[in-house]
mmCIF file of C-alpha atoms in Angstrom:
data_model
loop_
_atom_site.group_PDB
_atom_site.id
_atom_site.type_symbol
_atom_site.label_atom_id
_atom_site.label_comp_id
_atom_site.label_asym_id
_atom_site.label_seq_id
_atom_site.Cartn_x
_atom_site.Cartn_y
_atom_site.Cartn_z
ATOM 1 C CA UNK A 10 33.639 -63.419 50.426
ATOM 2 C CA UNK A 11 32.777 -64.564 46.897
ATOM 3 C CA UNK A 12 32.917 -68.036 45.331
ATOM 4 C CA UNK A 13 36.281 -67.313 43.665
ATOM 5 C CA UNK A 14 37.775 -66.428 47.047
ATOM 6 C CA UNK A 15 36.227 -69.605 48.457
ATOM 7 C CA UNK A 16 37.973 -71.712 45.771
ATOM 8 C CA UNK A 17 41.314 -70.133 46.670
ATOM 9 C CA UNK A 18 40.732 -70.941 50.334
ATOM 10 C CA UNK A 19 40.007 -74.574 49.476
ATOM 11 C CA UNK A 20 43.255 -74.799 47.536
ATOM 12 C CA UNK A 21 45.280 -73.275 50.357
ATOM 13 C CA UNK A 22 43.741 -75.609 52.936
ATOM 14 C CA UNK A 23 44.510 -78.609 50.760
ATOM 15 C CA UNK A 24 48.167 -77.615 50.767
ATOM 16 C CA UNK A 25 48.357 -76.650 54.438
ATOM 17 C CA UNK A 26 50.246 -78.782 56.906
ATOM 18 C CA UNK A 27 52.611 -78.341 59.819
ATOM 19 C CA UNK A 28 55.578 -77.018 57.854
ATOM 20 C CA UNK A 29 55.170 -73.460 59.190
ATOM 21 C CA UNK A 30 54.786 -74.487 62.809
ATOM 22 C CA UNK A 31 57.430 -73.078 65.132
ATOM 23 C CA UNK A 32 59.086 -75.892 67.082
ATOM 24 C CA UNK A 33 59.191 -73.693 70.192
ATOM 25 C CA UNK A 34 55.389 -73.446 70.134
ATOM 26 C CA UNK A 35 55.111 -77.229 69.987
ATOM 27 C CA UNK A 36 56.956 -77.407 73.316
ATOM 28 C CA UNK A 37 54.234 -75.392 74.985
ATOM 29 C CA UNK A 38 51.466 -77.097 76.916
ATOM 30 C CA UNK A 39 47.923 -76.711 75.572
ATOM 31 C CA UNK A 40 44.871 -77.553 77.687
ATOM 32 C CA UNK A 41 41.390 -78.019 76.234
ATOM 33 C CA UNK A 42 38.339 -77.588 78.457
ATOM 34 C CA UNK A 43 35.460 -79.706 77.165
ATOM 35 C CA UNK A 44 35.100 -83.298 76.001
ATOM 36 C CA UNK A 45 32.532 -82.857 73.262
ATOM 37 C CA UNK A 46 33.215 -83.420 69.589
ATOM 38 C CA UNK A 47 34.562 -79.888 69.108
ATOM 39 C CA UNK A 48 37.164 -80.089 71.866
ATOM 40 C CA UNK A 49 38.162 -83.604 70.826
ATOM 41 C CA UNK A 50 38.596 -82.663 67.157
ATOM 42 C CA UNK A 51 40.794 -79.710 68.129
ATOM 43 C CA UNK A 52 42.773 -81.888 70.523
ATOM 44 C CA UNK A 53 43.287 -84.498 67.838
ATOM 45 C CA UNK A 54 44.656 -82.006 65.305
ATOM 46 C CA UNK A 55 46.913 -80.267 67.837
ATOM 47 C CA UNK A 56 48.332 -83.533 69.169
ATOM 48 C CA UNK A 57 48.831 -84.864 65.635
ATOM 49 C CA UNK A 58 50.857 -81.749 64.851
ATOM 50 C CA UNK A 59 53.121 -82.453 67.832
ATOM 51 C CA UNK A 60 51.717 -80.191 70.538
ATOM 52 C CA UNK A 61 51.556 -81.383 74.155
ATOM 53 C CA UNK A 62 47.799 -81.632 74.718
ATOM 54 C CA UNK A 63 45.744 -82.217 77.854
ATOM 55 C CA UNK A 64 41.941 -82.352 77.554
ATOM 56 C CA UNK A 65 39.708 -82.242 80.615
ATOM 57 C CA UNK A 66 35.966 -82.891 80.883
ATOM 58 C CA UNK A 67 33.877 -82.335 84.012
ATOM 59 C CA UNK A 68 31.638 -85.369 83.408
ATOM 60 C CA UNK A 69 32.518 -87.892 80.680
ATOM 61 C CA UNK A 70 33.330 -87.598 76.986
ATOM 62 C CA UNK A 71 30.261 -86.680 74.955
ATOM 63 C CA UNK A 72 28.154 -86.201 78.074
ATOM 64 C CA UNK A 73 26.569 -82.948 76.935
ATOM 65 C CA UNK A 74 25.315 -81.613 73.570
ATOM 66 C CA UNK A 75 27.486 -83.853 71.371
ATOM 67 C CA UNK A 76 26.305 -87.083 72.926
ATOM 68 C CA UNK A 77 22.660 -86.059 72.592
ATOM 69 C CA UNK A 78 22.855 -84.678 69.068
ATOM 70 C CA UNK A 79 20.956 -85.607 65.923
ATOM 71 C CA UNK A 80 24.454 -85.757 64.329
ATOM 72 C CA UNK A 81 23.567 -84.194 60.971
ATOM 73 C CA UNK A 82 26.546 -82.904 58.954
ATOM 74 C CA UNK A 83 25.084 -80.158 56.805
ATOM 75 C CA UNK A 84 25.806 -77.008 54.816
ATOM 76 C CA UNK A 85 22.215 -76.060 54.133
ATOM 77 C CA UNK A 86 19.807 -75.412 56.967
ATOM 78 C CA UNK A 87 20.403 -71.996 58.566
ATOM 79 C CA UNK A 88 23.990 -71.843 57.267
ATOM 80 C CA UNK A 89 24.026 -68.234 56.068
ATOM 81 C CA UNK A 90 25.663 -65.804 55.270
ATOM 82 C CA UNK A 91 28.413 -66.918 52.880
ATOM 83 C CA UNK A 92 31.176 -66.870 55.503
ATOM 84 C CA UNK A 93 29.187 -69.297 57.674
ATOM 85 C CA UNK A 94 28.204 -71.481 54.727
ATOM 86 C CA UNK A 95 31.830 -71.638 53.617
ATOM 87 C CA UNK A 96 32.812 -73.091 56.986
ATOM 88 C CA UNK A 97 30.028 -75.659 56.682
ATOM 89 C CA UNK A 98 31.124 -76.682 53.175
ATOM 90 C CA UNK A 99 34.688 -77.032 54.412
ATOM 91 C CA UNK A 100 33.343 -79.055 57.333
ATOM 92 C CA UNK A 101 31.918 -81.639 54.942
ATOM 93 C CA UNK A 102 35.215 -81.833 53.043
ATOM 94 C CA UNK A 103 37.180 -82.141 56.280
ATOM 95 C CA UNK A 104 35.055 -85.073 57.423
ATOM 96 C CA UNK A 105 35.723 -86.956 54.203
ATOM 97 C CA UNK A 106 39.442 -86.670 54.966
ATOM 98 C CA UNK A 107 38.985 -87.598 58.626
ATOM 99 C CA UNK A 108 36.816 -90.556 57.639
ATOM 100 C CA UNK A 109 39.731 -91.967 55.651
ATOM 101 C CA UNK A 110 42.221 -91.084 58.370
ATOM 102 C CA UNK A 111 40.357 -92.444 61.401
ATOM 103 C CA UNK A 112 37.789 -94.767 59.799
ATOM 104 C CA UNK A 113 34.941 -92.600 61.100
ATOM 105 C CA UNK A 114 31.433 -94.041 60.953
ATOM 106 C CA UNK A 115 29.753 -91.472 58.685
ATOM 107 C CA UNK A 116 26.911 -92.228 56.294
ATOM 108 C CA UNK A 117 26.768 -89.939 53.262
ATOM 109 C CA UNK A 118 23.886 -89.626 50.818
ATOM 110 C CA UNK A 119 22.404 -86.178 51.313
ATOM 111 C CA UNK A 120 19.340 -84.794 53.039
ATOM 112 C CA UNK A 121 15.706 -84.142 52.113
ATOM 113 C CA UNK A 122 13.837 -81.309 53.808
ATOM 114 C CA UNK A 123 10.334 -79.906 53.398
ATOM 115 C CA UNK A 124 7.606 -78.015 55.216
ATOM 116 C CA UNK A 125 3.817 -78.215 55.341
ATOM 117 C CA UNK A 126 2.899 -74.538 55.210
ATOM 118 C CA UNK A 127 3.059 -72.482 52.025
ATOM 119 C CA UNK A 128 4.868 -69.706 53.882
ATOM 120 C CA UNK A 129 7.672 -71.995 55.048
ATOM 121 C CA UNK A 130 7.882 -73.664 51.626
ATOM 122 C CA UNK A 131 8.436 -70.277 49.984
ATOM 123 C CA UNK A 132 11.085 -69.481 52.575
ATOM 124 C CA UNK A 133 12.765 -72.805 51.772
ATOM 125 C CA UNK A 134 12.834 -71.966 48.044
ATOM 126 C CA UNK A 135 14.404 -68.576 48.761
ATOM 127 C CA UNK A 136 16.933 -70.179 51.082
ATOM 128 C CA UNK A 137 17.917 -72.731 48.419
ATOM 129 C CA UNK A 138 18.371 -69.979 45.830
ATOM 130 C CA UNK A 139 20.644 -68.122 48.233
ATOM 131 C CA UNK A 140 22.655 -71.261 48.980
ATOM 132 C CA UNK A 141 23.006 -71.956 45.246
ATOM 133 C CA UNK A 142 24.723 -68.579 44.924
ATOM 134 C CA UNK A 143 27.229 -69.698 47.570
ATOM 135 C CA UNK A 144 28.176 -73.109 46.198
ATOM 136 C CA UNK A 145 27.748 -75.502 43.292
ATOM 137 C CA UNK A 146 24.082 -74.963 42.277
ATOM 138 C CA UNK A 147 23.701 -78.720 41.762
ATOM 139 C CA UNK A 148 24.726 -79.413 45.377
ATOM 140 C CA UNK A 149 21.331 -78.267 46.636
ATOM 141 C CA UNK A 150 18.150 -78.115 44.585
ATOM 142 C CA UNK A 151 14.375 -78.195 44.849
ATOM 143 C CA UNK A 152 12.749 -81.474 43.804
ATOM 144 C CA UNK A 153 9.152 -82.698 43.904
ATOM 145 C CA UNK A 154 7.341 -85.571 45.609
ATOM 146 C CA UNK A 155 7.882 -88.050 42.765
ATOM 147 C CA UNK A 156 11.611 -87.331 42.523
ATOM 148 C CA UNK A 157 12.046 -87.614 46.286
ATOM 149 C CA UNK A 158 10.142 -90.907 46.347
ATOM 150 C CA UNK A 159 12.635 -92.337 43.859
ATOM 151 C CA UNK A 160 15.377 -91.576 46.387
ATOM 152 C CA UNK A 161 13.537 -92.779 49.512
ATOM 153 C CA UNK A 162 10.981 -95.461 48.657
ATOM 154 C CA UNK A 163 9.603 -95.835 52.189
ATOM 155 C CA UNK A 164 9.101 -92.141 52.964
ATOM 156 C CA UNK A 165 5.810 -90.273 52.832
ATOM 157 C CA UNK A 166 6.607 -86.848 51.392
ATOM 158 C CA UNK A 167 3.031 -85.691 51.964
ATOM 159 C CA UNK A 168 2.585 -84.701 48.300
ATOM 160 C CA UNK A 169 5.031 -81.835 48.728
ATOM 161 C CA UNK A 170 6.283 -80.254 45.509
ATOM 162 C CA UNK A 171 8.942 -78.247 47.352
ATOM 163 C CA UNK A 172 11.613 -80.525 48.813
ATOM 164 C CA UNK A 173 15.200 -79.349 49.292
ATOM 165 C CA UNK A 174 17.682 -82.055 48.286
ATOM 166 C CA UNK A 175 21.186 -81.375 49.605
ATOM 167 C CA UNK A 176 23.357 -83.933 47.872
ATOM 168 C CA UNK A 177 26.627 -83.829 49.827
ATOM 169 C CA UNK A 178 25.362 -84.010 53.396
ATOM 170 C CA UNK A 179 25.401 -86.920 55.806
ATOM 171 C CA UNK A 180 25.184 -88.023 59.424
ATOM 172 C CA UNK A 181 27.706 -89.533 61.791
ATOM 173 C CA UNK A 182 27.695 -92.031 64.592
ATOM 174 C CA UNK A 183 28.727 -89.469 67.191
ATOM 175 C CA UNK A 184 29.475 -91.980 69.943
ATOM 176 C CA UNK A 185 31.905 -93.799 67.658
ATOM 177 C CA UNK A 186 33.445 -90.542 66.384
ATOM 178 C CA UNK A 187 34.081 -89.285 69.909
ATOM 179 C CA UNK A 188 35.847 -92.564 70.682
ATOM 180 C CA UNK A 189 37.996 -92.338 67.536
ATOM 181 C CA UNK A 190 39.058 -88.756 68.282
ATOM 182 C CA UNK A 191 39.907 -89.597 71.899
ATOM 183 C CA UNK A 192 41.935 -92.632 70.839
ATOM 184 C CA UNK A 193 43.731 -90.438 68.312
ATOM 185 C CA UNK A 194 44.682 -87.900 70.982
ATOM 186 C CA UNK A 195 46.072 -90.617 73.239
ATOM 187 C CA UNK A 196 47.942 -92.287 70.379
ATOM 188 C CA UNK A 197 49.526 -88.919 69.619
ATOM 189 C CA UNK A 198 50.778 -88.627 73.198
ATOM 190 C CA UNK A 199 47.993 -86.434 74.578
ATOM 191 C CA UNK A 200 46.192 -86.824 77.901
ATOM 192 C CA UNK A 201 42.453 -86.967 78.569
ATOM 193 C CA UNK A 202 41.264 -86.490 82.153
ATOM 194 C CA UNK A 203 37.695 -86.871 83.413
ATOM 195 C CA UNK A 204 35.859 -86.177 85.585
ATOM 196 C CA UNK A 205 37.855 -82.983 86.028
ATOM 197 C CA UNK A 206 36.196 -79.588 86.351
ATOM 198 C CA UNK A 207 37.873 -76.302 85.433
ATOM 199 C CA UNK A 208 38.081 -73.846 88.353
ATOM 200 C CA UNK A 209 40.436 -70.950 87.649
ATOM 201 C CA UNK A 210 43.108 -69.480 85.377
ATOM 202 C CA UNK A 211 46.461 -68.829 87.068
ATOM 203 C CA UNK A 212 48.713 -66.071 85.718
ATOM 204 C CA UNK A 213 52.254 -64.964 86.438
ATOM 205 C CA UNK A 214 52.107 -61.335 85.484
ATOM 206 C CA UNK A 215 50.338 -61.283 82.119
ATOM 207 C CA UNK A 216 51.371 -64.819 81.200
ATOM 208 C CA UNK A 217 49.125 -67.829 81.669
ATOM 209 C CA UNK A 218 50.948 -70.327 83.851
ATOM 210 C CA UNK A 219 48.406 -72.990 84.830
ATOM 211 C CA UNK A 220 44.770 -73.774 85.556
ATOM 212 C CA UNK A 221 43.191 -74.980 88.767
ATOM 213 C CA UNK A 222 40.828 -77.935 88.434
ATOM 214 C CA UNK A 223 38.876 -80.259 90.691
ATOM 215 C CA UNK A 224 41.731 -82.777 90.389
ATOM 216 C CA UNK A 225 44.584 -80.351 90.964
ATOM 217 C CA UNK A 226 46.636 -77.764 89.131
ATOM 218 C CA UNK A 227 47.654 -78.315 85.501
ATOM 219 C CA UNK A 228 50.601 -76.425 84.026
ATOM 220 C CA UNK A 229 49.670 -74.861 80.714
ATOM 221 C CA UNK A 230 50.599 -72.008 78.382
ATOM 222 C CA UNK A 231 47.392 -72.014 76.334
ATOM 223 C CA UNK A 232 43.787 -72.860 77.206
ATOM 224 C CA UNK A 233 41.082 -73.604 74.651
ATOM 225 C CA UNK A 234 37.535 -73.481 75.970
ATOM 226 C CA UNK A 235 35.136 -75.791 74.118
ATOM 227 C CA UNK A 236 32.543 -76.048 76.860
ATOM 228 C CA UNK A 237 29.304 -75.377 74.995
ATOM 229 C CA UNK A 238 26.356 -74.304 77.126
ATOM 230 C CA UNK A 239 28.653 -73.582 80.076
ATOM 231 C CA UNK A 240 30.606 -70.872 78.225
ATOM 232 C CA UNK A 241 29.055 -67.785 79.834
ATOM 233 C CA UNK A 242 29.266 -69.278 83.325
ATOM 234 C CA UNK A 243 32.948 -70.102 83.013
ATOM 235 C CA UNK A 244 34.071 -66.903 81.285
ATOM 236 C CA UNK A 245 31.643 -64.555 83.053
ATOM 237 C CA UNK A 246 30.516 -63.380 79.618
ATOM 238 C CA UNK A 247 27.252 -62.563 77.843
ATOM 239 C CA UNK A 248 27.744 -64.189 74.453
ATOM 240 C CA UNK A 249 25.127 -66.939 74.672
ATOM 241 C CA UNK A 250 21.352 -67.184 74.519
ATOM 242 C CA UNK A 251 19.545 -69.526 76.922
ATOM 243 C CA UNK A 252 20.025 -73.071 75.663
ATOM 244 C CA UNK A 253 17.029 -75.052 74.464
ATOM 245 C CA UNK A 254 16.345 -78.782 74.874
ATOM 246 C CA UNK A 255 15.904 -81.399 72.195
ATOM 247 C CA UNK A 256 14.780 -84.993 72.636
ATOM 248 C CA UNK A 257 16.588 -87.665 70.615
ATOM 249 C CA UNK A 258 15.503 -91.305 70.327
ATOM 250 C CA UNK A 259 17.936 -94.057 69.378
ATOM 251 C CA UNK A 260 16.314 -97.351 68.403
ATOM 252 C CA UNK A 261 17.618 -100.867 68.316
ATOM 253 C CA UNK A 262 18.914 -101.900 64.863
ATOM 254 C CA UNK A 263 16.375 -102.643 62.141
ATOM 255 C CA UNK A 264 16.695 -103.566 58.465
ATOM 256 C CA UNK A 265 17.964 -100.799 56.114
ATOM 257 C CA UNK A 266 15.020 -98.512 55.378
ATOM 258 C CA UNK A 267 16.400 -94.945 55.129
ATOM 259 C CA UNK A 268 19.362 -93.882 52.998
ATOM 260 C CA UNK A 269 19.432 -90.136 53.664
ATOM 261 C CA UNK A 270 18.766 -87.618 56.398
ATOM 262 C CA UNK A 271 15.040 -86.834 56.340
ATOM 263 C CA UNK A 272 13.995 -83.479 57.784
ATOM 264 C CA UNK A 273 10.201 -83.535 57.755
ATOM 265 C CA UNK A 274 7.549 -81.358 59.402
ATOM 266 C CA UNK A 275 7.836 -81.976 63.137
ATOM 267 C CA UNK A 276 10.494 -84.687 62.938
ATOM 268 C CA UNK A 277 13.929 -85.561 61.596
ATOM 269 C CA UNK A 278 15.246 -89.078 61.039
ATOM 270 C CA UNK A 279 18.325 -90.872 59.784
ATOM 271 C CA UNK A 280 19.561 -94.445 59.956
ATOM 272 C CA UNK A 281 23.100 -95.284 60.987
ATOM 273 C CA UNK A 282 25.228 -97.862 59.231
ATOM 274 C CA UNK A 283 24.588 -100.207 62.178
ATOM 275 C CA UNK A 284 20.828 -100.125 61.506
ATOM 276 C CA UNK A 285 19.854 -97.877 64.420
ATOM 277 C CA UNK A 286 17.410 -95.059 63.730
ATOM 278 C CA UNK A 287 18.143 -91.634 65.189
ATOM 279 C CA UNK A 288 14.918 -89.662 65.576
ATOM 280 C CA UNK A 289 14.616 -86.092 66.797
ATOM 281 C CA UNK A 290 11.731 -83.713 67.287
ATOM 282 C CA UNK A 291 11.712 -80.287 65.673
ATOM 283 C CA UNK A 292 9.401 -78.375 67.943
ATOM 284 C CA UNK A 293 10.464 -77.524 71.462
ATOM 285 C CA UNK A 294 8.634 -78.324 74.699
ATOM 286 C CA UNK A 295 5.454 -76.471 75.563
ATOM 287 C CA UNK A 296 5.331 -73.722 78.187
ATOM 288 C CA UNK A 297 3.792 -76.208 80.629
ATOM 289 C CA UNK A 298 7.285 -77.710 81.000
ATOM 290 C CA UNK A 299 9.093 -74.407 81.724
ATOM 291 C CA UNK A 300 9.387 -74.858 85.480
ATOM 292 C CA UNK A 301 10.631 -78.430 85.206
ATOM 293 C CA UNK A 302 13.262 -77.427 82.632
ATOM 294 C CA UNK A 303 14.825 -74.594 84.651
ATOM 295 C CA UNK A 304 17.575 -76.882 85.974
ATOM 296 C CA UNK A 305 18.300 -78.272 82.483
ATOM 297 C CA UNK A 306 17.632 -81.950 83.215
ATOM 298 C CA UNK A 307 19.243 -84.594 81.029
ATOM 299 C CA UNK A 308 16.839 -87.303 82.131
ATOM 300 C CA UNK A 309 13.073 -87.571 82.466
ATOM 301 C CA UNK A 310 11.597 -87.466 85.981
ATOM 302 C CA UNK A 311 10.185 -90.973 85.595
ATOM 303 C CA UNK A 312 9.754 -93.816 83.118
ATOM 304 C CA UNK A 313 6.104 -92.978 82.375
ATOM 305 C CA UNK A 314 7.003 -89.435 81.386
ATOM 306 C CA UNK A 315 9.813 -90.697 79.168
ATOM 307 C CA UNK A 316 7.497 -93.235 77.521
ATOM 308 C CA UNK A 317 4.924 -90.528 76.825
ATOM 309 C CA UNK A 318 7.492 -88.464 74.899
ATOM 310 C CA UNK A 319 8.777 -91.544 73.069
ATOM 311 C CA UNK A 320 5.281 -92.440 71.888
ATOM 312 C CA UNK A 321 4.572 -88.883 70.781
ATOM 313 C CA UNK A 322 7.748 -88.705 68.683
ATOM 314 C CA UNK A 323 7.323 -92.208 67.244
ATOM 315 C CA UNK A 324 3.760 -91.399 66.183
ATOM 316 C CA UNK A 325 5.017 -88.470 64.095
ATOM 317 C CA UNK A 326 7.892 -90.567 62.719
ATOM 318 C CA UNK A 327 5.461 -93.264 61.528
ATOM 319 C CA UNK A 328 3.506 -90.643 59.590
ATOM 320 C CA UNK A 329 6.671 -89.973 57.587
ATOM 321 C CA UNK A 330 7.965 -93.573 57.422
ATOM 322 C CA UNK A 331 4.860 -95.812 57.639
ATOM 323 C CA UNK A 332 7.023 -98.967 57.652
ATOM 324 C CA UNK A 333 8.345 -98.142 61.129
ATOM 325 C CA UNK A 334 6.485 -100.811 63.059
ATOM 326 C CA UNK A 335 7.423 -102.454 66.354
ATOM 327 C CA UNK A 336 10.382 -100.167 66.952
ATOM 328 C CA UNK A 337 12.277 -100.697 70.204
ATOM 329 C CA UNK A 338 13.773 -97.537 71.659
ATOM 330 C CA UNK A 339 17.218 -98.263 73.039
ATOM 331 C CA UNK A 340 17.948 -94.838 74.509
ATOM 332 C CA UNK A 341 16.219 -91.482 74.930
ATOM 333 C CA UNK A 342 18.280 -88.372 75.648
ATOM 334 C CA UNK A 343 17.569 -84.728 76.405
ATOM 335 C CA UNK A 344 20.255 -82.553 74.863
ATOM 336 C CA UNK A 345 20.800 -78.855 75.577
ATOM 337 C CA UNK A 346 21.945 -76.833 72.585
ATOM 338 C CA UNK A 347 24.720 -74.205 72.834
ATOM 339 C CA UNK A 348 23.263 -71.048 71.240
ATOM 340 C CA UNK A 349 25.466 -68.004 70.565
ATOM 341 C CA UNK A 350 23.419 -64.798 70.703
ATOM 342 C CA UNK A 351 23.592 -64.122 66.962
ATOM 343 C CA UNK A 352 23.410 -67.789 65.954
ATOM 344 C CA UNK A 353 26.932 -67.837 64.514
ATOM 345 C CA UNK A 354 30.056 -69.653 65.767
ATOM 346 C CA UNK A 355 32.311 -67.903 68.277
ATOM 347 C CA UNK A 356 35.960 -68.710 67.604
ATOM 348 C CA UNK A 357 39.167 -66.959 68.598
ATOM 349 C CA UNK A 358 41.251 -65.458 71.397
ATOM 350 C CA UNK A 359 39.685 -63.644 74.344
ATOM 351 C CA UNK A 360 41.508 -60.322 74.230
ATOM 352 C CA UNK A 361 41.286 -59.566 77.950
ATOM 353 C CA UNK A 362 42.572 -63.031 78.892
ATOM 354 C CA UNK A 363 46.063 -63.771 77.508
ATOM 355 C CA UNK A 364 46.531 -67.387 76.476
ATOM 356 C CA UNK A 365 42.789 -68.088 76.261
ATOM 357 C CA UNK A 366 41.035 -69.196 73.056
ATOM 358 C CA UNK A 367 37.293 -69.826 72.748
ATOM 359 C CA UNK A 368 35.300 -72.151 70.483
ATOM 360 C CA UNK A 369 31.538 -72.459 70.866
ATOM 361 C CA UNK A 370 28.783 -72.976 68.285
ATOM 362 C CA UNK A 371 25.374 -74.521 67.778
ATOM 363 C CA UNK A 372 26.601 -76.446 64.724
ATOM 364 C CA UNK A 373 29.388 -78.298 66.523
ATOM 365 C CA UNK A 374 28.757 -81.584 64.720
ATOM 366 C CA UNK A 375 28.866 -79.996 61.249
ATOM 367 C CA UNK A 376 31.882 -77.792 61.950
ATOM 368 C CA UNK A 377 34.076 -79.797 64.337
ATOM 369 C CA UNK A 378 36.025 -81.422 61.500
ATOM 370 C CA UNK A 379 37.186 -78.150 59.961
ATOM 371 C CA UNK A 380 37.457 -76.308 63.283
ATOM 372 C CA UNK A 381 40.062 -78.768 64.486
ATOM 373 C CA UNK A 382 42.249 -77.856 61.540
ATOM 374 C CA UNK A 383 41.639 -74.099 61.627
ATOM 375 C CA UNK A 384 42.183 -73.737 65.382
ATOM 376 C CA UNK A 385 45.349 -75.816 65.163
ATOM 377 C CA UNK A 386 46.725 -73.504 62.478
ATOM 378 C CA UNK A 387 45.845 -70.339 64.392
ATOM 379 C CA UNK A 388 47.432 -71.514 67.620
ATOM 380 C CA UNK A 389 50.492 -73.377 66.381
ATOM 381 C CA UNK A 390 51.308 -71.050 63.495
ATOM 382 C CA UNK A 391 50.421 -67.937 65.511
ATOM 383 C CA UNK A 392 48.477 -66.424 62.622
ATOM 384 C CA UNK A 393 44.917 -65.297 62.016
ATOM 385 C CA UNK A 394 42.725 -66.999 59.435
ATOM 386 C CA UNK A 395 40.387 -64.903 57.280
ATOM 387 C CA UNK A 396 37.855 -67.729 57.337
ATOM 388 C CA UNK A 397 37.224 -66.935 60.995
ATOM 389 C CA UNK A 398 37.221 -63.131 60.898
ATOM 390 C CA UNK A 399 33.397 -62.902 61.083
ATOM 391 C CA UNK A 400 33.230 -65.133 64.150
ATOM 392 C CA UNK A 401 35.548 -63.564 66.727
ATOM 393 C CA UNK A 402 34.467 -63.227 70.383
ATOM 394 C CA UNK A 403 35.325 -59.517 70.167
ATOM 395 C CA UNK A 404 32.062 -58.847 68.303
ATOM 396 C CA UNK A 405 30.225 -59.142 71.625
ATOM 397 C CA UNK A 406 32.345 -56.556 73.461
#
């Protein structure tokens, strides 16, 4: 896919709507498994288009990766090749539209990223050059310490002369966004049920008829799985790598101090519109924690252990933003990342399971906005979208 093809896709998406949707399809019942931001975005778009939507979640909305995310909306870091980067660019555009539509709490302003080592800095330069070939070259560029300091007065850029500035990126308040999507689904006539755990698909011949859940049977003609780290367990598949944990700190509100997403060595930080800082670590846990992490805990074993990790992360954060004094941590979460084997999104029908559609990706926050629209079009218009051809589940079979 070249940039000219990308421009044509943008134009076609801008003109797309529900005009081609078959009214008989709208009468069908669609069930979404998973109450993270991806499932909720898809449910919102389907219900807005007139489909009869039921979304179920085994715990509560945002209880897994979405609710413990750093919430960075980006089209830079690790978003290659072009087909993947195109989705990420469209994701940013989709969120601008959704922000107007649902009054989403998203803070735009770009991101600043750098590394300490010369090797990683060279890799960053090469990555930026590649990304510039995908999109507007001015959208991402290399700037130096002095230029970055003009953008973020309180940040310590550690005298780096190789800082990637991605102008169009931002970060969302994920808790608020999840609430807005869920309200949208309900306002459009959809149902959201939790706690409700998926158990089994029920077919009549080769036609999906219903699903069995922990709260009873639900009649449905189409199921969309958006269940993140639980994908392989539910579908008995081998498409995912073992998920990895990430610790996120959310502080109590402080005065405005950060305008952009800062991705620094060992730490990443952004400040929400409400004044809260969201701080995440970049490196994973050491091997000494392997045994404790086998069961994928979402909480620390005790308050002392939690405090130890908080202090460690805050110490690194203060090296980057020295003004961060007397911070009060409001919440600490352990999130488990969904990781497809090849690092790319998995989106599309499961060929051996009629009526089943899968969506799972590591970059759920960045891509949920556009995925809602693309999945809606594929299901309700019964057509395939070239944007998704590199990401089908069939590549793992």
